[in-house]
Coordinates of C-alpha atoms in Angstrom, one line a residue:
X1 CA -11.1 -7.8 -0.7
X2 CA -13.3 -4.5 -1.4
X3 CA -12.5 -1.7 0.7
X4 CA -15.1 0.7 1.7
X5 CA -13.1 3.7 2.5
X6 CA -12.1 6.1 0.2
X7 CA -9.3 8.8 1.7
X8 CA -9.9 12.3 0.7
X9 CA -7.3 12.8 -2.0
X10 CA -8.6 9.7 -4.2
X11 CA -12.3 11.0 -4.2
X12 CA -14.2 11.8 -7.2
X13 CA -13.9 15.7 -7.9
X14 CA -16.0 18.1 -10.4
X15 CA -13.1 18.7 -12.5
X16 CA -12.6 17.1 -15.5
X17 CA -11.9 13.6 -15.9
X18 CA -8.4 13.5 -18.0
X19 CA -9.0 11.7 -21.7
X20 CA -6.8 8.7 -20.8
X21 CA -8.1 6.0 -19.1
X22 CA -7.7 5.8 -15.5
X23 CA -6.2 2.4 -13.5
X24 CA -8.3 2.7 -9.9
X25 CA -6.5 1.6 -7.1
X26 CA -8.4 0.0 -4.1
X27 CA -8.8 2.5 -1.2
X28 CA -7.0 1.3 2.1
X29 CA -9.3 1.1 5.0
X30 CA -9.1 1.7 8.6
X31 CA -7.5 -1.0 11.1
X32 CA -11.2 -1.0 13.2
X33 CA -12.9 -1.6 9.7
X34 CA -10.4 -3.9 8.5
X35 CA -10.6 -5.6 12.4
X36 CA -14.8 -5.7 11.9
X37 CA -14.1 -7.8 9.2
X38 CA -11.7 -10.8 10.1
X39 CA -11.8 -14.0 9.0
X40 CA -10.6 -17.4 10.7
X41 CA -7.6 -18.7 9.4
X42 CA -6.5 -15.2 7.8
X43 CA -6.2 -12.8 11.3
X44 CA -2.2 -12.5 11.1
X45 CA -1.4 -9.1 11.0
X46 CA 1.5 -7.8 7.8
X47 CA 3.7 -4.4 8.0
X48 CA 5.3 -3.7 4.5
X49 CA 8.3 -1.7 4.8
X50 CA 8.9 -0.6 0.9
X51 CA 12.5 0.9 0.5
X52 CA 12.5 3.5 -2.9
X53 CA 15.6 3.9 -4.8
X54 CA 14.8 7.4 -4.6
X55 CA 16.5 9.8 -2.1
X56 CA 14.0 11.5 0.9
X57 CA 12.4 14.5 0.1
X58 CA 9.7 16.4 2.6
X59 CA 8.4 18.6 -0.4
X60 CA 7.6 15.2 -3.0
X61 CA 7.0 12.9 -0.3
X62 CA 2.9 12.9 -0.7
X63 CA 3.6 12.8 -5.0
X64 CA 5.8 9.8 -4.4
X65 CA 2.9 8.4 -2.0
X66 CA 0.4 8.9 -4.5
X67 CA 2.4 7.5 -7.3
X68 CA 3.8 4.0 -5.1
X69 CA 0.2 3.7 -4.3
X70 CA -1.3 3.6 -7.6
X71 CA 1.6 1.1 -8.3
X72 CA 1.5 -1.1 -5.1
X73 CA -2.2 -1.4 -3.4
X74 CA -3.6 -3.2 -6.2
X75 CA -1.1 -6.3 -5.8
X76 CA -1.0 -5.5 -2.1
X77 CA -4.8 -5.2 -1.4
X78 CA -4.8 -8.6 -2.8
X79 CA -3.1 -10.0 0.2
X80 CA -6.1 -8.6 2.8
X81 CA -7.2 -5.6 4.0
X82 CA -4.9 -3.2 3.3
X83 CA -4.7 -0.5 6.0
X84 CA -2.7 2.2 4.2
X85 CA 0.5 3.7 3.4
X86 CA 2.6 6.1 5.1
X87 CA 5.6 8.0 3.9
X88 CA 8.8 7.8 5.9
X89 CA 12.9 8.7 5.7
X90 CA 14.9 5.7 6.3
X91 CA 18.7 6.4 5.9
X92 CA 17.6 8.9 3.0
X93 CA 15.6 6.6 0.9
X94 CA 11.7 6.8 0.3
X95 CA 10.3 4.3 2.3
X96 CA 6.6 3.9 2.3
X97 CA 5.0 1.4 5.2
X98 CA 1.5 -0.6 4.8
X99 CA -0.3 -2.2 7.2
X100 CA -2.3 -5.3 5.6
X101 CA -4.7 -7.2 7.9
X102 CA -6.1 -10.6 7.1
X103 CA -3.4 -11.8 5.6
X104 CA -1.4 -15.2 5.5
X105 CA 2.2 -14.9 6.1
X106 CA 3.1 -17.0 3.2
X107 CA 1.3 -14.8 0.5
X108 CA 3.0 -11.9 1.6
X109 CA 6.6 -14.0 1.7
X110 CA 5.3 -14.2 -2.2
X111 CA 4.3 -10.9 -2.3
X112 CA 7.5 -9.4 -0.9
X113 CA 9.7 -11.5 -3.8
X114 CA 7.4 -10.1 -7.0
X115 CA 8.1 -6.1 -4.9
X116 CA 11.5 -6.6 -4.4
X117 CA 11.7 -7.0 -8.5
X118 CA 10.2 -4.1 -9.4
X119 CA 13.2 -1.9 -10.5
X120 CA 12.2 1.3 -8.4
X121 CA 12.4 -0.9 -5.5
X122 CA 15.4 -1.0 -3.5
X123 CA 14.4 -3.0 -0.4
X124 CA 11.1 -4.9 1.3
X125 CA 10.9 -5.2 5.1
X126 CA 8.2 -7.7 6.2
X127 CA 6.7 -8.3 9.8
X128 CA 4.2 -10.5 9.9
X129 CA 2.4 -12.0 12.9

């Protein structure tokens, strides 16, 4: 599902682009965008608790963001619309949390077994309703 919003931080700049190639990741939207855009039989509602094997740290928290993102949101955008992530400290751990709307509970049971495998993964929380 093609997001239309693009947050600041992943917008196109005037500085050079870097000689590598460059994997884009789908921008997350808002909830009332993502809400705007429902469709019957996928309206359940998915929060994605994603526990890091690395330790909490306020001064690499948005780096880590950044980094999970590129990582994550293409396999997670998959599921719906995906809503964003936010960075958080749970018991010392890097834990970043996405909202994916649209979604069916059983893709993101799926979802959460191919995350939990990833070896910088330490932990996946799901809520889905």
């Amino acid at each position: 599902m093609a997001c239309p919003y693009v947050p600041p931080y992943m917008q196109e700049s005037t500085a050079a682009q870097p000689a590598a190639a460059v994997v884009s990741t789908p921008a997350p939207q808002t909830k009332k965008e993502c809400i705007a855009n429902v469709v019957d039989g996928e309206t359940h509602e998915a929060v994605i608790s994603i526990v890091s094997t690395q330790q909490w740290d306020p001064s690499s928290s948005s780096i880590l963001l950044q980094l999970y993102e590129r990582i994550l949101a293409p396999q997670l955008s998959q599921l719906g619309c995906l809503v964003g992530g936010k960075a958080e400290n749970w018991s010392g751990n890097f834990v970043i949390q996405y909202v994916v709307v649209n979604t069916k509970c059983n893709e993101v049971a799926i979802a959460k077994q191919a995350i939990e495998s990833e070896t910088f993964v330490k932990e996946v929380d799901v809520v889905c309703a």
